[in-house]
PDB file of C-alpha atoms in Angstrom:
ATOM      1  CA  UNK A   2      -0.082   0.026   0.032  1.00 54.00           C
ATOM      2  CA  UNK A   3       1.674   3.120  -0.906  1.00 67.00           C
ATOM      3  CA  UNK A   4       0.719   6.907   0.786  1.00 68.00           C
ATOM      4  CA  UNK A   5       0.205   9.819  -1.607  1.00 77.00           C
ATOM      5  CA  UNK A   6       3.343  12.041  -1.287  1.00 75.00           C
ATOM      6  CA  UNK A   7       0.983  14.884  -0.634  1.00 76.00           C
ATOM      7  CA  UNK A   8       0.197  12.980   2.916  1.00 81.00           C
ATOM      8  CA  UNK A   9       4.081  11.778   3.549  1.00 82.00           C
ATOM      9  CA  UNK A  10       5.285  13.942   7.017  1.00 86.00           C
ATOM     10  CA  UNK A  11       7.146  17.279   6.032  1.00 82.00           C
ATOM     11  CA  UNK A  12      10.689  15.908   7.663  1.00 87.00           C
ATOM     12  CA  UNK A  13      10.531  13.141   5.354  1.00 87.00           C
ATOM     13  CA  UNK A  14      10.091  15.260   2.466  1.00 82.00           C
ATOM     14  CA  UNK A  15      12.476  17.705   3.384  1.00 83.00           C
ATOM     15  CA  UNK A  16      15.438  15.071   4.245  1.00 89.00           C
ATOM     16  CA  UNK A  17      14.979  13.555   0.363  1.00 87.00           C
ATOM     17  CA  UNK A  18      14.617  16.962  -1.383  1.00 83.00           C
ATOM     18  CA  UNK A  19      17.668  18.123   0.616  1.00 85.00           C
ATOM     19  CA  UNK A  20      19.459  15.149  -1.026  1.00 90.00           C
ATOM     20  CA  UNK A  21      17.929  15.792  -4.402  1.00 88.00           C
ATOM     21  CA  UNK A  22      19.036  19.557  -4.299  1.00 83.00           C
ATOM     22  CA  UNK A  23      22.504  18.273  -2.790  1.00 86.00           C
ATOM     23  CA  UNK A  24      22.937  16.151  -5.641  1.00 89.00           C
ATOM     24  CA  UNK A  25      21.703  18.215  -8.642  1.00 87.00           C
ATOM     25  CA  UNK A  26      23.767  21.114  -7.241  1.00 86.00           C
ATOM     26  CA  UNK A  27      26.427  19.857  -6.185  1.00 90.00           C
ATOM     27  CA  UNK A  28      29.147  20.286  -8.789  1.00 90.00           C
ATOM     28  CA  UNK A  29      27.546  23.888 -10.094  1.00 89.00           C
ATOM     29  CA  UNK A  30      28.176  24.998  -6.651  1.00 86.00           C
ATOM     30  CA  UNK A  31      31.590  23.835  -6.505  1.00 88.00           C
ATOM     31  CA  UNK A  32      32.459  25.770  -9.349  1.00 90.00           C
ATOM     32  CA  UNK A  33      30.984  28.670  -8.080  1.00 87.00           C
ATOM     33  CA  UNK A  34      28.175  29.082 -10.793  1.00 90.00           C
ATOM     34  CA  UNK A  35      25.463  29.379  -8.185  1.00 87.00           C
ATOM     35  CA  UNK A  36      27.048  32.138  -6.746  1.00 88.00           C
ATOM     36  CA  UNK A  37      24.191  34.786  -7.733  1.00 89.00           C
ATOM     37  CA  UNK A  38      21.919  33.103  -5.469  1.00 88.00           C
ATOM     38  CA  UNK A  39      24.014  34.667  -2.658  1.00 89.00           C
ATOM     39  CA  UNK A  40      22.002  36.989  -0.412  1.00 88.00           C
ATOM     40  CA  UNK A  41      18.936  35.967  -2.168  1.00 93.00           C
ATOM     41  CA  UNK A  42      16.464  33.484  -2.197  1.00 94.00           C
ATOM     42  CA  UNK A  43      15.416  30.380  -4.418  1.00 89.00           C
ATOM     43  CA  UNK A  44      11.614  29.302  -4.307  1.00 93.00           C
ATOM     44  CA  UNK A  45      10.797  25.959  -5.271  1.00 87.00           C
ATOM     45  CA  UNK A  46       7.112  24.976  -5.335  1.00 89.00           C
ATOM     46  CA  UNK A  47       5.788  21.752  -5.908  1.00 83.00           C
ATOM     47  CA  UNK A  48       1.844  22.216  -6.615  1.00 86.00           C
ATOM     48  CA  UNK A  49       1.023  18.232  -6.803  1.00 81.00           C
ATOM     49  CA  UNK A  50       2.476  17.381  -3.237  1.00 77.00           C
ATOM     50  CA  UNK A  51       1.212  20.982  -1.250  1.00 78.00           C
ATOM     51  CA  UNK A  52       5.331  21.812  -0.810  1.00 81.00           C
ATOM     52  CA  UNK A  53       6.908  25.010  -1.122  1.00 87.00           C
ATOM     53  CA  UNK A  54      10.420  25.416  -0.234  1.00 85.00           C
ATOM     54  CA  UNK A  55      13.140  28.040   0.093  1.00 89.00           C
ATOM     55  CA  UNK A  56      16.952  27.880   0.259  1.00 85.00           C
ATOM     56  CA  UNK A  57      19.636  29.942  -0.410  1.00 85.00           C
ATOM     57  CA  UNK A  58      23.786  30.074  -0.791  1.00 85.00           C
ATOM     58  CA  UNK A  59      26.558  30.867   1.776  1.00 82.00           C
ATOM     59  CA  UNK A  60      29.753  31.013   0.413  1.00 72.00           C
ATOM     60  CA  UNK A  61      31.941  30.188   2.884  1.00 73.00           C
ATOM     61  CA  UNK A  62      35.412  31.711   2.868  1.00 64.00           C
TER      62      UNK A  62
END
């Protein structure tokens, strides 16, 4: 029996989204291609599952 993603606990959605974003953006972050996001926020909205997520980039010195 599968549970609709919309009913999945937020903590689990967060963990999965963090892993996917980390995997997708790892090389771009390493190459500095996402520096334009420093001080800005990126909104990711997945309407099908009722998820709205905000993220930003902080450069480490």
